[in-house]
Amino acid sequence: MSTPPLASGPDGPHALRPLLHTVLHALDTGARARGGPLPAGGPEQVAARLRDTVGDVLPDRGDPHALRTLVHAFARTAADPAHPLCAAHLHCPPLAVATAADLAASALNPSLDSWDQAPGASELERLITAALAREIHGNGTPATPDSLITTGGTEANQLALLLARETHGATVRLVCGANAHHSLPRAAWLLGLPQPVVVPTPHGTLDPDALDQALTGLNGPLLVAATAGTTDAGLIDPLPEIAARCTAHGARLHVDAAYGAGLLFSDRHRTRLTGLDTADTVTLDLHKLGWQPVAAGLLAVRDARDLTALRQRADYLNADDDTEAGLPDLLGRSLRTTRRPDVLKLAVTFKTLGRHGLGALVDRVCTHARAFAALVDAHPGFELHAPPVISTVLFRPTGATDTTVAAVRRALLTDGSAVLGRARLDGRLWLKATLLNPATGPDDLAALLHLAAASRATLEEGHTPR
């Protein structure tokens, strides 16, 4: 057997070119076979269809058509975030230019755990993380801000709690709203921190007075976690007021802006994040309102000195004499060792679109959300939860029970015709449309609402919608 061609090296581009043609063709045929935002049939039928197509995943003899077969099956059984009726989660359709950059990153395969594995990538990462830190924390006077690239909000939130623990000790206590992302209390558990104090959020956001009352009754070092863009409704906590309470009580502040941080690119919407720069640490995800392929998360810190807690020494990666000779030390830039160069797609996107281009995309999806909310509000068969804050709209069939709301969503998923999420707020279950596709049009929004209405009607007639 001859050696299979490699993706990099002098012959890499030549070897990749026909394979890319195969992949693009299979993506096209797979999407056409799927025919909608989600494969029809539900979990059992989709799994059976994939098994039948793939067959033996580790055969004795290789199949020269495996790339075409598997990519076709992968696309046919995928949820397509670029389909305008796929609007359930904070799962964005990636930009083509970012995806193309990701191919280059995969082909060259740098690992950002030592300079000699990623000479240019390490400098590019330094430039991008510094720029994003300044975007959040300004010029950082008197401290110098910085940021680290992560796999997403969960890793960034975990890092934020770790830095708080290393700065203030193992007794630091997390105080967060009931609206906080589940990764925050989970990180407290993982890091062996005291049981978090969870402040009720009956209206969906963290109330500064309720926070003040909770902080007043606590002793020891405290870490308050606020949210800018909740997972359920895209709500933003009152950051300036929360920051003031933290200052009054000497508490450290973390803001989970995994969803909402993308508003910084928009001149129209960035004021919603007033007060973000006061946080000690900030989580952001650019595979949400940044249109990047997964993964593209970051943790920004107001004071780069906090990151000294992450420093590690491994002689084969960052020996003292190498560091003294000028080789950059990368081990303190992550909890991970091997790291792919996710920075390349970010850099290409920023350079290609610029601030105004990214801001225009943010403005567009926020406008789509307001337009969809207006359709819901005008429809006698639906109830709107509230005007959208970012690009998430919660709605439910008028007079429906929670059981019916859940059934409508599952029926659409099984049919493969639309992908809506679910959220429990104000004691009731809501359908959730998370609009992250800038290419969505008015007809798509109307179709999404029509399908939900038709699904309810069909369910009430005792039939399964098609």
Short mmCIF file of N, CA and C in Angstrom, two decimals, residues 88-220:
data_model
loop_
_atom_site.label_atom_id
_atom_site.label_comp_id
_atom_site.label_asym_id
_atom_site.label_seq_id
_atom_site.Cartn_x
_atom_site.Cartn_y
_atom_site.Cartn_z
N ALA A 88 -32.98 27.18 16.59
CA ALA A 88 -33.21 26.73 17.96
C ALA A 88 -32.17 27.24 18.94
N HIS A 89 -30.92 27.17 18.55
CA HIS A 89 -29.84 27.34 19.52
C HIS A 89 -28.89 28.46 19.12
N LEU A 90 -27.95 28.74 20.03
CA LEU A 90 -26.87 29.68 19.73
C LEU A 90 -25.82 28.96 18.90
N HIS A 91 -26.24 28.53 17.74
CA HIS A 91 -25.48 27.66 16.83
C HIS A 91 -25.50 28.35 15.48
N CYS A 92 -24.46 29.15 15.23
CA CYS A 92 -24.51 30.05 14.09
C CYS A 92 -24.10 29.36 12.79
N PRO A 93 -24.57 29.89 11.65
CA PRO A 93 -24.03 29.44 10.37
C PRO A 93 -22.67 30.10 10.16
N PRO A 94 -21.59 29.34 9.99
CA PRO A 94 -20.27 29.96 9.88
C PRO A 94 -20.08 30.65 8.53
N LEU A 95 -19.33 31.73 8.56
CA LEU A 95 -19.01 32.44 7.33
C LEU A 95 -18.11 31.56 6.45
N ALA A 96 -18.31 31.66 5.14
CA ALA A 96 -17.50 30.87 4.21
C ALA A 96 -16.02 31.21 4.34
N VAL A 97 -15.72 32.50 4.52
CA VAL A 97 -14.31 32.90 4.59
C VAL A 97 -13.65 32.35 5.87
N ALA A 98 -14.41 32.27 6.96
CA ALA A 98 -13.87 31.71 8.19
C ALA A 98 -13.67 30.20 8.05
N THR A 99 -14.59 29.54 7.36
CA THR A 99 -14.49 28.10 7.16
C THR A 99 -13.30 27.77 6.25
N ALA A 100 -13.09 28.61 5.24
CA ALA A 100 -11.94 28.40 4.36
C ALA A 100 -10.63 28.57 5.14
N ALA A 101 -10.60 29.56 6.02
CA ALA A 101 -9.41 29.75 6.84
C ALA A 101 -9.19 28.55 7.76
N ASP A 102 -10.27 27.98 8.25
CA ASP A 102 -10.17 26.81 9.12
C ASP A 102 -9.56 25.62 8.38
N LEU A 103 -9.81 25.55 7.08
CA LEU A 103 -9.18 24.49 6.29
C LEU A 103 -7.66 24.65 6.29
N ALA A 104 -7.20 25.89 6.12
CA ALA A 104 -5.76 26.13 6.13
C ALA A 104 -5.16 25.77 7.48
N ALA A 105 -5.89 26.10 8.55
CA ALA A 105 -5.41 25.76 9.89
C ALA A 105 -5.29 24.25 10.06
N SER A 106 -6.27 23.52 9.53
CA SER A 106 -6.24 22.06 9.64
C SER A 106 -5.13 21.46 8.79
N ALA A 107 -4.92 22.03 7.62
CA ALA A 107 -3.90 21.49 6.72
C ALA A 107 -2.50 21.64 7.30
N LEU A 108 -2.20 22.83 7.84
CA LEU A 108 -0.87 23.06 8.39
C LEU A 108 -0.73 22.51 9.81
N ASN A 109 -1.85 22.43 10.52
CA ASN A 109 -1.92 21.73 11.81
C ASN A 109 -0.93 22.23 12.85
N PRO A 110 -0.78 23.55 13.03
CA PRO A 110 0.09 24.02 14.11
C PRO A 110 -0.51 23.65 15.46
N SER A 111 0.34 23.53 16.46
CA SER A 111 -0.13 23.33 17.83
C SER A 111 0.45 24.42 18.69
N LEU A 112 -0.44 25.15 19.35
CA LEU A 112 -0.01 26.34 20.08
C LEU A 112 0.39 26.01 21.51
N ASP A 113 1.29 25.02 21.65
CA ASP A 113 1.85 24.77 22.98
C ASP A 113 3.35 25.02 23.01
N SER A 114 3.96 25.28 21.85
CA SER A 114 5.35 25.74 21.84
C SER A 114 5.60 26.50 20.53
N TRP A 115 6.50 27.49 20.61
CA TRP A 115 6.73 28.37 19.47
C TRP A 115 7.21 27.59 18.26
N ASP A 116 8.02 26.56 18.45
CA ASP A 116 8.57 25.85 17.30
C ASP A 116 7.54 24.99 16.57
N GLN A 117 6.33 24.87 17.13
CA GLN A 117 5.23 24.20 16.42
C GLN A 117 4.31 25.21 15.74
N ALA A 118 4.41 26.48 16.13
CA ALA A 118 3.46 27.47 15.61
C ALA A 118 4.07 28.87 15.61
N PRO A 119 5.14 29.09 14.86
CA PRO A 119 5.81 30.40 14.93
C PRO A 119 4.90 31.57 14.57
N GLY A 120 4.31 31.53 13.38
CA GLY A 120 3.43 32.63 12.97
C GLY A 120 2.11 32.63 13.71
N ALA A 121 1.57 31.45 13.96
CA ALA A 121 0.28 31.35 14.63
C ALA A 121 0.34 31.94 16.03
N SER A 122 1.47 31.76 16.71
CA SER A 122 1.57 32.28 18.08
C SER A 122 1.57 33.81 18.08
N GLU A 123 2.20 34.42 17.09
CA GLU A 123 2.19 35.88 17.01
C GLU A 123 0.81 36.38 16.59
N LEU A 124 0.17 35.68 15.67
CA LEU A 124 -1.18 36.07 15.25
C LEU A 124 -2.13 35.99 16.43
N GLU A 125 -1.99 34.95 17.24
CA GLU A 125 -2.84 34.83 18.43
C GLU A 125 -2.58 35.98 19.39
N ARG A 126 -1.33 36.37 19.56
CA ARG A 126 -1.02 37.48 20.45
C ARG A 126 -1.69 38.77 19.98
N LEU A 127 -1.66 39.01 18.67
CA LEU A 127 -2.27 40.22 18.11
C LEU A 127 -3.78 40.23 18.29
N ILE A 128 -4.42 39.10 18.00
CA ILE A 128 -5.88 39.04 18.07
C ILE A 128 -6.37 39.09 19.51
N THR A 129 -5.72 38.35 20.41
CA THR A 129 -6.17 38.37 21.81
C THR A 129 -5.98 39.74 22.45
N ALA A 130 -4.91 40.43 22.07
CA ALA A 130 -4.69 41.78 22.60
C ALA A 130 -5.76 42.74 22.06
N ALA A 131 -6.10 42.61 20.78
CA ALA A 131 -7.10 43.49 20.19
C ALA A 131 -8.47 43.27 20.83
N LEU A 132 -8.84 42.01 21.06
CA LEU A 132 -10.14 41.73 21.66
C LEU A 132 -10.18 42.17 23.12
N ALA A 133 -9.05 42.04 23.82
CA ALA A 133 -9.00 42.51 25.20
C ALA A 133 -9.22 44.02 25.26
N ARG A 134 -8.60 44.74 24.33
CA ARG A 134 -8.80 46.20 24.28
C ARG A 134 -10.24 46.53 23.91
N GLU A 135 -10.85 45.73 23.05
CA GLU A 135 -12.23 45.95 22.66
C GLU A 135 -13.16 45.90 23.87
N ILE A 136 -12.85 45.03 24.81
CA ILE A 136 -13.69 44.86 25.99
C ILE A 136 -13.30 45.80 27.11
N HIS A 137 -12.01 45.89 27.40
CA HIS A 137 -11.55 46.61 28.58
C HIS A 137 -10.89 47.95 28.26
N GLY A 138 -10.91 48.37 27.01
CA GLY A 138 -10.30 49.65 26.67
C GLY A 138 -8.79 49.56 26.71
N ASN A 139 -8.16 50.66 26.98
CA ASN A 139 -6.69 50.70 27.01
C ASN A 139 -6.11 50.07 28.26
N GLY A 140 -6.97 49.82 29.25
CA GLY A 140 -6.52 49.08 30.41
C GLY A 140 -5.73 49.87 31.44
N THR A 141 -5.74 51.17 31.37
CA THR A 141 -4.99 51.97 32.35
C THR A 141 -5.64 51.85 33.73
N PRO A 142 -4.89 51.56 34.81
CA PRO A 142 -3.43 51.37 34.84
C PRO A 142 -3.00 49.93 34.50
N ALA A 143 -3.95 48.98 34.53
CA ALA A 143 -3.60 47.59 34.23
C ALA A 143 -3.61 47.36 32.72
N THR A 144 -2.96 46.30 32.29
CA THR A 144 -2.95 45.94 30.88
C THR A 144 -3.88 44.74 30.67
N PRO A 145 -4.90 44.87 29.81
CA PRO A 145 -5.81 43.75 29.60
C PRO A 145 -5.21 42.70 28.67
N ASP A 146 -5.80 41.53 28.68
CA ASP A 146 -5.37 40.46 27.79
C ASP A 146 -6.54 39.50 27.63
N SER A 147 -6.41 38.56 26.73
CA SER A 147 -7.44 37.53 26.58
C SER A 147 -6.80 36.23 26.12
N LEU A 148 -7.49 35.14 26.38
CA LEU A 148 -7.05 33.81 25.99
C LEU A 148 -8.10 33.17 25.11
N ILE A 149 -7.67 32.41 24.13
CA ILE A 149 -8.60 31.69 23.27
C ILE A 149 -8.99 30.37 23.95
N THR A 150 -10.28 30.08 23.96
CA THR A 150 -10.81 28.88 24.59
C THR A 150 -11.66 28.11 23.60
N THR A 151 -12.14 26.96 24.04
CA THR A 151 -13.04 26.17 23.19
C THR A 151 -14.47 26.69 23.22
N GLY A 152 -14.75 27.63 24.10
CA GLY A 152 -16.10 28.17 24.18
C GLY A 152 -16.38 28.74 25.56
N GLY A 153 -17.65 29.06 25.80
CA GLY A 153 -18.04 29.70 27.05
C GLY A 153 -17.81 28.84 28.27
N THR A 154 -18.00 27.54 28.14
CA THR A 154 -17.83 26.66 29.29
C THR A 154 -16.39 26.68 29.79
N GLU A 155 -15.43 26.54 28.87
CA GLU A 155 -14.02 26.60 29.27
C GLU A 155 -13.66 27.98 29.79
N ALA A 156 -14.18 29.03 29.14
CA ALA A 156 -13.86 30.39 29.58
C ALA A 156 -14.41 30.65 30.98
N ASN A 157 -15.64 30.21 31.26
CA ASN A 157 -16.19 30.40 32.59
C ASN A 157 -15.40 29.61 33.64
N GLN A 158 -14.98 28.42 33.28
CA GLN A 158 -14.16 27.64 34.20
C GLN A 158 -12.84 28.36 34.50
N LEU A 159 -12.23 28.90 33.46
CA LEU A 159 -10.99 29.66 33.65
C LEU A 159 -11.21 30.88 34.55
N ALA A 160 -12.34 31.55 34.36
CA ALA A 160 -12.63 32.73 35.17
C ALA A 160 -12.69 32.38 36.65
N LEU A 161 -13.33 31.25 36.98
CA LEU A 161 -13.41 30.83 38.37
C LEU A 161 -12.06 30.38 38.90
N LEU A 162 -11.28 29.73 38.02
CA LEU A 162 -9.95 29.31 38.42
C LEU A 162 -9.07 30.52 38.75
N LEU A 163 -9.12 31.55 37.92
CA LEU A 163 -8.31 32.75 38.17
C LEU A 163 -8.77 33.45 39.45
N ALA A 164 -10.09 33.44 39.70
CA ALA A 164 -10.59 34.03 40.95
C ALA A 164 -10.08 33.25 42.15
N ARG A 165 -10.08 31.93 42.03
CA ARG A 165 -9.58 31.10 43.13
C ARG A 165 -8.10 31.36 43.39
N GLU A 166 -7.31 31.45 42.31
CA GLU A 166 -5.88 31.65 42.47
C GLU A 166 -5.55 33.05 42.97
N THR A 167 -6.43 34.01 42.69
CA THR A 167 -6.20 35.39 43.14
C THR A 167 -6.67 35.60 44.58
N HIS A 168 -7.81 34.99 44.93
CA HIS A 168 -8.45 35.29 46.22
C HIS A 168 -8.50 34.10 47.18
N GLY A 169 -8.02 32.94 46.74
CA GLY A 169 -7.99 31.80 47.64
C GLY A 169 -9.12 30.81 47.39
N ALA A 170 -8.96 29.62 47.95
CA ALA A 170 -9.89 28.52 47.68
C ALA A 170 -11.24 28.69 48.36
N THR A 171 -11.38 29.73 49.20
CA THR A 171 -12.68 29.95 49.85
C THR A 171 -13.54 30.96 49.08
N VAL A 172 -13.06 31.43 47.93
CA VAL A 172 -13.85 32.39 47.15
C VAL A 172 -15.18 31.74 46.78
N ARG A 173 -16.25 32.49 46.95
CA ARG A 173 -17.59 31.93 46.75
C ARG A 173 -18.27 32.59 45.55
N LEU A 174 -18.81 31.76 44.69
CA LEU A 174 -19.54 32.23 43.52
C LEU A 174 -20.94 32.68 43.93
N VAL A 175 -21.30 33.89 43.48
CA VAL A 175 -22.65 34.40 43.65
C VAL A 175 -23.19 34.72 42.26
N CYS A 176 -24.26 34.06 41.87
CA CYS A 176 -24.79 34.26 40.52
C CYS A 176 -26.31 34.22 40.55
N GLY A 177 -26.90 34.67 39.47
CA GLY A 177 -28.35 34.61 39.35
C GLY A 177 -28.81 33.23 38.91
N ALA A 178 -30.07 32.95 39.13
CA ALA A 178 -30.64 31.69 38.64
C ALA A 178 -30.63 31.65 37.12
N ASN A 179 -30.42 32.80 36.49
CA ASN A 179 -30.35 32.87 35.03
C ASN A 179 -28.97 32.54 34.48
N ALA A 180 -28.00 32.28 35.35
CA ALA A 180 -26.62 32.05 34.91
C ALA A 180 -26.50 30.73 34.17
N HIS A 181 -25.52 30.66 33.29
CA HIS A 181 -25.27 29.44 32.53
C HIS A 181 -24.86 28.31 33.48
N HIS A 182 -25.30 27.10 33.14
CA HIS A 182 -25.03 25.97 34.03
C HIS A 182 -23.54 25.70 34.22
N SER A 183 -22.70 26.18 33.29
CA SER A 183 -21.28 25.91 33.40
C SER A 183 -20.64 26.62 34.59
N LEU A 184 -21.27 27.67 35.11
CA LEU A 184 -20.68 28.40 36.24
C LEU A 184 -20.76 27.61 37.54
N PRO A 185 -21.95 27.18 38.00
CA PRO A 185 -21.95 26.34 39.20
C PRO A 185 -21.22 25.02 39.00
N ARG A 186 -21.23 24.54 37.77
CA ARG A 186 -20.49 23.30 37.50
C ARG A 186 -18.99 23.53 37.68
N ALA A 187 -18.50 24.68 37.25
CA ALA A 187 -17.08 24.98 37.43
C ALA A 187 -16.73 25.13 38.90
N ALA A 188 -17.64 25.71 39.69
CA ALA A 188 -17.39 25.82 41.12
C ALA A 188 -17.25 24.44 41.75
N TRP A 189 -18.11 23.53 41.33
CA TRP A 189 -18.01 22.14 41.82
C TRP A 189 -16.69 21.51 41.38
N LEU A 190 -16.34 21.69 40.12
CA LEU A 190 -15.14 21.07 39.58
C LEU A 190 -13.88 21.58 40.28
N LEU A 191 -13.88 22.86 40.66
CA LEU A 191 -12.71 23.47 41.28
C LEU A 191 -12.70 23.35 42.80
N GLY A 192 -13.70 22.68 43.35
CA GLY A 192 -13.74 22.49 44.80
C GLY A 192 -14.05 23.75 45.57
N LEU A 193 -14.77 24.69 44.98
CA LEU A 193 -15.13 25.93 45.65
C LEU A 193 -16.37 25.70 46.53
N PRO A 194 -16.64 26.61 47.45
CA PRO A 194 -17.84 26.47 48.27
C PRO A 194 -19.11 26.45 47.42
N GLN A 195 -20.18 25.94 48.00
CA GLN A 195 -21.46 25.89 47.30
C GLN A 195 -21.86 27.29 46.83
N PRO A 196 -22.16 27.46 45.54
CA PRO A 196 -22.53 28.79 45.05
C PRO A 196 -23.80 29.32 45.70
N VAL A 197 -23.89 30.62 45.80
CA VAL A 197 -25.11 31.30 46.23
C VAL A 197 -25.86 31.72 44.97
N VAL A 198 -27.07 31.19 44.82
CA VAL A 198 -27.85 31.48 43.61
C VAL A 198 -28.98 32.46 43.98
N VAL A 199 -28.96 33.62 43.37
CA VAL A 199 -29.96 34.65 43.63
C VAL A 199 -31.12 34.45 42.67
N PRO A 200 -32.36 34.36 43.17
CA PRO A 200 -33.51 34.19 42.27
C PRO A 200 -33.60 35.32 41.25
N THR A 201 -34.02 34.95 40.04
CA THR A 201 -34.20 35.96 38.97
C THR A 201 -35.59 35.78 38.37
N PRO A 202 -36.63 36.15 39.09
CA PRO A 202 -38.00 35.90 38.61
C PRO A 202 -38.33 36.62 37.32
N HIS A 203 -37.64 37.68 37.02
CA HIS A 203 -37.90 38.43 35.77
C HIS A 203 -36.83 38.17 34.72
N GLY A 204 -35.96 37.17 34.96
CA GLY A 204 -35.01 36.76 33.94
C GLY A 204 -33.64 37.39 34.03
N THR A 205 -33.50 38.47 34.82
CA THR A 205 -32.19 39.10 34.98
C THR A 205 -31.88 39.26 36.46
N LEU A 206 -30.60 39.44 36.74
CA LEU A 206 -30.13 39.56 38.12
C LEU A 206 -30.46 40.96 38.64
N ASP A 207 -31.27 41.02 39.69
CA ASP A 207 -31.68 42.29 40.27
C ASP A 207 -30.59 42.82 41.20
N PRO A 208 -30.10 44.04 40.99
CA PRO A 208 -29.01 44.57 41.81
C PRO A 208 -29.35 44.64 43.30
N ASP A 209 -30.59 44.96 43.65
CA ASP A 209 -30.96 45.03 45.06
C ASP A 209 -30.96 43.64 45.70
N ALA A 210 -31.45 42.64 44.95
CA ALA A 210 -31.42 41.27 45.47
C ALA A 210 -29.98 40.80 45.61
N LEU A 211 -29.13 41.20 44.66
CA LEU A 211 -27.71 40.85 44.75
C LEU A 211 -27.09 41.52 45.97
N ASP A 212 -27.40 42.78 46.18
CA ASP A 212 -26.86 43.52 47.32
C ASP A 212 -27.24 42.84 48.63
N GLN A 213 -28.50 42.40 48.72
CA GLN A 213 -28.96 41.72 49.93
C GLN A 213 -28.19 40.42 50.15
N ALA A 214 -27.97 39.67 49.05
CA ALA A 214 -27.23 38.41 49.17
C ALA A 214 -25.79 38.66 49.59
N LEU A 215 -25.14 39.67 49.01
CA LEU A 215 -23.75 39.96 49.34
C LEU A 215 -23.60 40.44 50.79
N THR A 216 -24.59 41.15 51.27
CA THR A 216 -24.54 41.69 52.63
C THR A 216 -24.45 40.58 53.67
N GLY A 217 -25.07 39.46 53.39
CA GLY A 217 -25.08 38.36 54.34
C GLY A 217 -23.94 37.38 54.20
N LEU A 218 -22.94 37.70 53.37
CA LEU A 218 -21.85 36.76 53.12
C LEU A 218 -20.52 37.31 53.59
N ASN A 219 -19.66 36.41 54.02
CA ASN A 219 -18.30 36.78 54.43
C ASN A 219 -17.28 36.12 53.51
N GLY A 220 -16.05 36.63 53.56
CA GLY A 220 -14.99 36.02 52.77
C GLY A 220 -14.96 36.56 51.36
#
